[in-house]
mmCIF file of C-alpha atoms in Angstrom:
data_model
loop_
_atom_site.group_PDB
_atom_site.id
_atom_site.type_symbol
_atom_site.label_atom_id
_atom_site.label_comp_id
_atom_site.label_asym_id
_atom_site.label_seq_id
_atom_site.Cartn_x
_atom_site.Cartn_y
_atom_site.Cartn_z
ATOM 1 C CA GLN E 1 -0.050 -0.005 0.001
ATOM 2 C CA GLN E 2 1.311 3.415 -1.034
ATOM 3 C CA GLN E 3 1.799 5.728 1.916
ATOM 4 C CA VAL E 4 1.514 9.394 1.923
ATOM 5 C CA LYS E 5 2.061 11.440 5.117
ATOM 6 C CA GLN E 6 1.031 14.998 5.266
ATOM 7 C CA SER E 7 1.744 17.395 8.162
ATOM 8 C CA PRO E 8 0.608 19.388 10.103
ATOM 9 C CA GLN E 9 -3.017 18.370 10.372
ATOM 10 C CA SER E 10 -3.971 21.989 11.098
ATOM 11 C CA LEU E 11 -2.173 25.290 10.877
ATOM 12 C CA ILE E 12 -3.047 28.790 12.199
ATOM 13 C CA VAL E 13 -1.108 31.679 10.613
ATOM 14 C CA GLN E 14 -1.492 35.390 10.838
ATOM 15 C CA LYS E 15 -2.333 37.435 7.837
ATOM 16 C CA GLY E 16 0.919 38.164 5.971
ATOM 17 C CA GLY E 17 2.687 35.251 7.404
ATOM 18 C CA ILE E 18 4.161 32.148 5.759
ATOM 19 C CA SER E 19 2.244 28.901 5.680
ATOM 20 C CA ILE E 20 4.269 25.654 5.245
ATOM 21 C CA ILE E 21 2.741 22.219 4.713
ATOM 22 C CA ASN E 22 4.884 19.048 4.181
ATOM 23 C CA CYS E 23 4.200 15.811 2.316
ATOM 24 C CA ALA E 24 6.342 12.665 2.604
ATOM 25 C CA TYR E 25 5.953 9.687 0.293
ATOM 26 C CA GLU E 26 7.347 6.218 -0.079
ATOM 27 C CA ASN E 27 7.087 5.279 -3.639
ATOM 28 C CA THR E 28 10.007 6.361 -5.775
ATOM 29 C CA ALA E 29 8.063 5.654 -8.913
ATOM 30 C CA PHE E 30 5.852 8.698 -8.344
ATOM 31 C CA ASP E 31 6.487 11.320 -11.062
ATOM 32 C CA TYR E 32 3.859 14.013 -10.314
ATOM 33 C CA PHE E 33 3.572 15.882 -7.177
ATOM 34 C CA PRO E 34 0.530 18.282 -6.887
ATOM 35 C CA TRP E 35 -1.128 20.278 -4.114
ATOM 36 C CA TYR E 36 -4.889 20.658 -4.088
ATOM 37 C CA GLN E 37 -6.996 23.302 -2.234
ATOM 38 C CA GLN E 38 -10.424 22.579 -1.014
ATOM 39 C CA PHE E 39 -13.030 24.964 0.291
ATOM 40 C CA PRO E 40 -15.916 23.670 2.454
ATOM 41 C CA GLY E 41 -18.613 22.130 0.430
ATOM 42 C CA LYS E 42 -16.543 22.048 -2.709
ATOM 43 C CA GLY E 43 -14.415 19.593 -4.608
ATOM 44 C CA PRO E 44 -10.622 19.920 -4.466
ATOM 45 C CA ALA E 45 -8.959 22.036 -7.156
ATOM 46 C CA LEU E 46 -5.380 21.937 -8.316
ATOM 47 C CA LEU E 47 -3.242 24.729 -6.794
ATOM 48 C CA ILE E 48 0.229 23.955 -8.093
ATOM 49 C CA ALA E 49 2.248 20.828 -9.096
ATOM 50 C CA ILE E 50 5.877 19.849 -9.829
ATOM 51 C CA ARG E 51 7.761 17.174 -11.692
ATOM 52 C CA PRO E 52 10.769 15.407 -10.164
ATOM 53 C CA ASP E 53 13.206 17.004 -12.539
ATOM 54 C CA VAL E 54 13.060 20.320 -10.769
ATOM 55 C CA SER E 55 13.547 21.192 -7.098
ATOM 56 C CA GLU E 56 11.313 24.215 -6.896
ATOM 57 C CA LYS E 57 8.350 25.730 -8.679
ATOM 58 C CA LYS E 58 6.815 29.190 -7.919
ATOM 59 C CA GLU E 59 3.397 30.442 -8.984
ATOM 60 C CA GLY E 60 2.591 33.827 -7.442
ATOM 61 C CA ARG E 61 2.460 33.475 -3.656
ATOM 62 C CA PHE E 62 2.609 29.613 -3.909
ATOM 63 C CA THR E 63 5.852 27.653 -4.003
ATOM 64 C CA ILE E 64 6.498 23.901 -4.054
ATOM 65 C CA SER E 65 9.892 22.713 -2.873
ATOM 66 C CA PHE E 66 10.869 19.195 -3.817
ATOM 67 C CA ASN E 67 13.503 16.952 -2.246
ATOM 68 C CA LYS E 68 13.773 13.770 -4.178
ATOM 69 C CA SER E 69 16.370 12.141 -2.031
ATOM 70 C CA ALA E 70 14.309 12.710 1.154
ATOM 71 C CA LYS E 71 11.154 11.755 -0.719
ATOM 72 C CA GLN E 72 9.473 14.922 0.502
ATOM 73 C CA PHE E 73 7.818 18.059 -1.023
ATOM 74 C CA SER E 74 6.308 20.960 0.608
ATOM 75 C CA LEU E 75 3.911 23.861 -0.122
ATOM 76 C CA HIS E 76 4.911 27.341 0.920
ATOM 77 C CA ILE E 77 2.212 30.040 0.878
ATOM 78 C CA MET E 78 3.828 33.501 1.167
ATOM 79 C CA ASP E 79 1.947 36.581 2.417
ATOM 80 C CA SER E 80 -0.918 34.314 3.562
ATOM 81 C CA GLN E 81 -4.400 35.847 3.278
ATOM 82 C CA PRO E 82 -7.654 35.055 5.012
ATOM 83 C CA GLY E 83 -8.957 33.866 1.591
ATOM 84 C CA ASP E 84 -6.278 31.202 1.686
ATOM 85 C CA SER E 85 -8.133 29.507 4.674
ATOM 86 C CA ALA E 86 -8.995 26.039 3.192
ATOM 87 C CA THR E 87 -7.897 22.451 3.454
ATOM 88 C CA TYR E 88 -4.756 21.575 1.367
ATOM 89 C CA PHE E 89 -3.941 18.042 0.169
ATOM 90 C CA CYS E 90 -0.782 16.662 -1.430
ATOM 91 C CA ALA E 91 -1.477 13.887 -3.952
ATOM 92 C CA PRO E 92 1.594 12.356 -5.490
ATOM 93 C CA GLY E 93 1.322 9.564 -7.956
ATOM 94 C CA ASN E 94 1.836 8.378 -11.495
ATOM 95 C CA PHE E 95 0.040 6.428 -14.330
ATOM 96 C CA ASN E 96 -3.436 7.696 -13.459
ATOM 97 C CA LYS E 97 -3.247 6.733 -9.751
ATOM 98 C CA PHE E 98 -2.822 9.335 -7.186
ATOM 99 C CA TYR E 99 -2.594 9.016 -3.375
ATOM 100 C CA PHE E 100 -3.999 11.843 -1.281
ATOM 101 C CA GLY E 101 -2.476 12.885 2.082
ATOM 102 C CA SER E 102 -4.928 13.274 5.004
ATOM 103 C CA GLY E 103 -5.133 17.064 4.509
ATOM 104 C CA THR E 104 -4.122 20.223 6.340
ATOM 105 C CA LYS E 105 -6.647 22.672 7.559
ATOM 106 C CA LEU E 106 -5.241 26.218 7.184
ATOM 107 C CA ASN E 107 -6.693 29.147 9.046
ATOM 108 C CA VAL E 108 -5.274 32.597 8.282
ATOM 109 C CA LYS E 109 -6.261 35.006 11.039
ATOM 110 C CA PRO E 110 -7.005 38.588 9.808
ATOM 111 C CA ASN T 1 -18.756 24.405 -20.101
ATOM 112 C CA ALA T 2 -20.011 22.768 -16.948
ATOM 113 C CA GLY T 3 -16.709 20.748 -16.203
ATOM 114 C CA VAL T 4 -17.588 17.802 -14.032
ATOM 115 C CA THR T 5 -21.181 17.338 -12.852
ATOM 116 C CA GLN T 6 -22.398 14.796 -10.272
ATOM 117 C CA THR T 7 -25.978 13.696 -9.342
ATOM 118 C CA PRO T 8 -27.419 13.546 -6.725
ATOM 119 C CA LYS T 9 -25.949 16.135 -4.464
ATOM 120 C CA PHE T 10 -27.307 14.401 -1.419
ATOM 121 C CA GLN T 11 -28.695 11.079 -0.710
ATOM 122 C CA VAL T 12 -30.104 9.127 2.358
ATOM 123 C CA LEU T 13 -30.202 5.383 2.070
ATOM 124 C CA LYS T 14 -31.210 2.540 4.323
ATOM 125 C CA THR T 15 -28.802 -0.332 4.890
ATOM 126 C CA GLY T 16 -29.152 -2.834 2.021
ATOM 127 C CA GLN T 17 -30.488 -0.438 -0.453
ATOM 128 C CA SER T 18 -28.805 0.094 -3.827
ATOM 129 C CA MET T 19 -28.053 3.322 -5.688
ATOM 130 C CA THR T 20 -26.043 4.682 -8.635
ATOM 131 C CA LEU T 21 -24.057 7.891 -8.417
ATOM 132 C CA GLN T 22 -23.737 9.560 -11.791
ATOM 133 C CA CYS T 23 -20.862 11.664 -13.144
ATOM 134 C CA ALA T 24 -20.274 13.405 -16.477
ATOM 135 C CA GLN T 25 -17.584 15.587 -17.776
ATOM 136 C CA ASP T 26 -17.524 17.843 -20.881
ATOM 137 C CA MET T 27 -13.727 18.396 -21.129
ATOM 138 C CA ASN T 28 -13.075 15.415 -23.488
ATOM 139 C CA HIS T 29 -10.840 13.821 -20.844
ATOM 140 C CA ASN T 30 -9.846 10.247 -21.196
ATOM 141 C CA SER T 31 -9.439 9.425 -17.484
ATOM 142 C CA MET T 32 -12.111 9.437 -14.869
ATOM 143 C CA TYR T 33 -12.068 8.717 -11.152
ATOM 144 C CA TRP T 34 -14.183 7.933 -8.165
ATOM 145 C CA TYR T 35 -12.998 8.935 -4.640
ATOM 146 C CA ARG T 36 -14.555 8.947 -1.298
ATOM 147 C CA GLN T 37 -13.623 11.451 1.384
ATOM 148 C CA ASP T 38 -13.925 10.763 5.142
ATOM 149 C CA PRO T 39 -12.946 13.093 7.921
ATOM 150 C CA GLY T 40 -9.208 12.973 8.670
ATOM 151 C CA MET T 41 -8.442 10.518 5.869
ATOM 152 C CA GLY T 42 -8.172 12.602 2.807
ATOM 153 C CA LEU T 43 -9.541 11.256 -0.543
ATOM 154 C CA ARG T 44 -9.228 7.529 -1.178
ATOM 155 C CA LEU T 45 -9.445 6.229 -4.772
ATOM 156 C CA ILE T 46 -12.360 3.695 -5.294
ATOM 157 C CA TYR T 47 -12.048 3.044 -9.047
ATOM 158 C CA TYR T 48 -10.699 4.693 -12.006
ATOM 159 C CA SER T 49 -11.019 4.505 -15.751
ATOM 160 C CA ALA T 50 -7.989 5.338 -17.946
ATOM 161 C CA SER T 51 -10.109 5.377 -21.115
ATOM 162 C CA GLU T 52 -13.423 4.452 -22.427
ATOM 163 C CA GLY T 53 -14.046 0.772 -22.004
ATOM 164 C CA THR T 54 -11.489 0.227 -19.166
ATOM 165 C CA THR T 55 -11.864 0.251 -15.410
ATOM 166 C CA ASP T 56 -9.446 -0.551 -12.597
ATOM 167 C CA LYS T 57 -9.627 -0.848 -8.837
ATOM 168 C CA GLY T 58 -8.192 1.750 -6.596
ATOM 169 C CA GLU T 59 -7.440 1.542 -2.874
ATOM 170 C CA VAL T 60 -10.938 0.805 -1.538
ATOM 171 C CA PRO T 61 -13.008 -0.918 -4.175
ATOM 172 C CA ASN T 62 -14.938 -3.395 -1.979
ATOM 173 C CA GLY T 63 -18.712 -2.835 -2.038
ATOM 174 C CA TYR T 64 -18.661 -0.789 -5.272
ATOM 175 C CA ASN T 65 -18.996 -1.222 -8.939
ATOM 176 C CA VAL T 66 -18.398 1.175 -11.749
ATOM 177 C CA SER T 67 -19.362 1.533 -15.376
ATOM 178 C CA ARG T 68 -17.615 3.717 -18.048
ATOM 179 C CA LEU T 69 -20.768 4.213 -20.137
ATOM 180 C CA ASN T 70 -18.964 6.394 -22.749
ATOM 181 C CA LYS T 71 -16.091 8.906 -22.785
ATOM 182 C CA ARG T 72 -18.293 11.472 -20.875
ATOM 183 C CA GLU T 73 -19.939 9.391 -18.211
ATOM 184 C CA PHE T 74 -18.611 7.300 -15.293
ATOM 185 C CA SER T 75 -21.047 5.873 -12.731
ATOM 186 C CA LEU T 76 -20.551 4.321 -9.314
ATOM 187 C CA ARG T 77 -22.931 1.695 -8.032
ATOM 188 C CA LEU T 78 -23.514 0.610 -4.469
ATOM 189 C CA GLU T 79 -25.340 -2.756 -4.635
ATOM 190 C CA SER T 80 -26.117 -3.099 -0.899
ATOM 191 C CA ALA T 81 -25.202 -0.068 1.037
ATOM 192 C CA ALA T 82 -23.660 -0.297 4.490
ATOM 193 C CA PRO T 83 -23.286 2.449 7.188
ATOM 194 C CA SER T 84 -19.462 2.311 6.488
ATOM 195 C CA GLN T 85 -20.194 3.657 3.030
ATOM 196 C CA THR T 86 -21.478 6.932 4.544
ATOM 197 C CA SER T 87 -19.120 9.409 2.977
ATOM 198 C CA VAL T 88 -18.642 12.311 0.475
ATOM 199 C CA TYR T 89 -18.125 10.923 -2.973
ATOM 200 C CA PHE T 90 -16.207 12.877 -5.602
ATOM 201 C CA CYS T 91 -15.838 12.213 -9.252
ATOM 202 C CA ALA T 92 -12.856 13.534 -11.133
ATOM 203 C CA SER T 93 -11.668 13.642 -14.659
ATOM 204 C CA GLY T 94 -8.111 14.133 -16.058
ATOM 205 C CA GLY T 95 -6.426 14.879 -19.329
ATOM 206 C CA VAL T 96 -2.861 14.125 -20.629
ATOM 207 C CA LYS T 97 -1.237 16.456 -18.051
ATOM 208 C CA GLU T 98 -2.454 14.479 -15.005
ATOM 209 C CA THR T 99 -4.392 17.413 -13.511
ATOM 210 C CA GLN T 100 -7.627 16.189 -12.065
ATOM 211 C CA TYR T 101 -10.807 18.229 -12.114
ATOM 212 C CA PHE T 102 -13.288 17.462 -9.468
ATOM 213 C CA GLY T 103 -17.024 17.597 -9.317
ATOM 214 C CA PRO T 104 -19.007 19.162 -6.396
ATOM 215 C CA GLY T 105 -19.507 15.844 -4.584
ATOM 216 C CA THR T 106 -22.328 13.652 -3.459
ATOM 217 C CA ARG T 107 -23.045 13.484 0.241
ATOM 218 C CA LEU T 108 -24.310 9.973 1.090
ATOM 219 C CA LEU T 109 -25.775 8.924 4.455
ATOM 220 C CA VAL T 110 -26.498 5.200 5.025
ATOM 221 C CA LEU T 111 -28.691 4.581 8.053
#
């Protein structure tokens, strides 16, 4: 069974602060490493994703850092805003199969 | 362009009843997926279909069956519902770049 471990379970950050969420995986065959964002009552939506041939990808305030040797990748949210309050999931995988972490509930305080 | 649609949005079943959850996508994607989401456990893959005419088991397929009716539609059937199947069910579709697009979900309560 593939294992994906996501931490922390919950996170409280002040507006303007940095939010960091981590994801550790076991399967070295994974070749796609996305982060999804989910608001209450909605389905998840892709936020940002990375391939294993690069160590970092930045899109606006969101950055993925990827450490292939440690089998870990993380999501950094710079200048966190109350509108970023949501649940975040990592979902690494390959060949049409993706394995979701248990989620991190982020609360950005105004 | 509706994306991924799911019906029904909410359903209450009694133990032993059967039902089919419907999913359709209008993005011409080859791959479609069914997940269940339970508190504290993220999303777990039930079944997926890499292309029209093919289906494969995911992590938690027991108690479910699927049908890939055509490229647009992928249904999930519970033959004999159990309280352990109380969950939120999400359908997703994906194109060649692996991004999955999720529907709004079906909330199922089995009494």
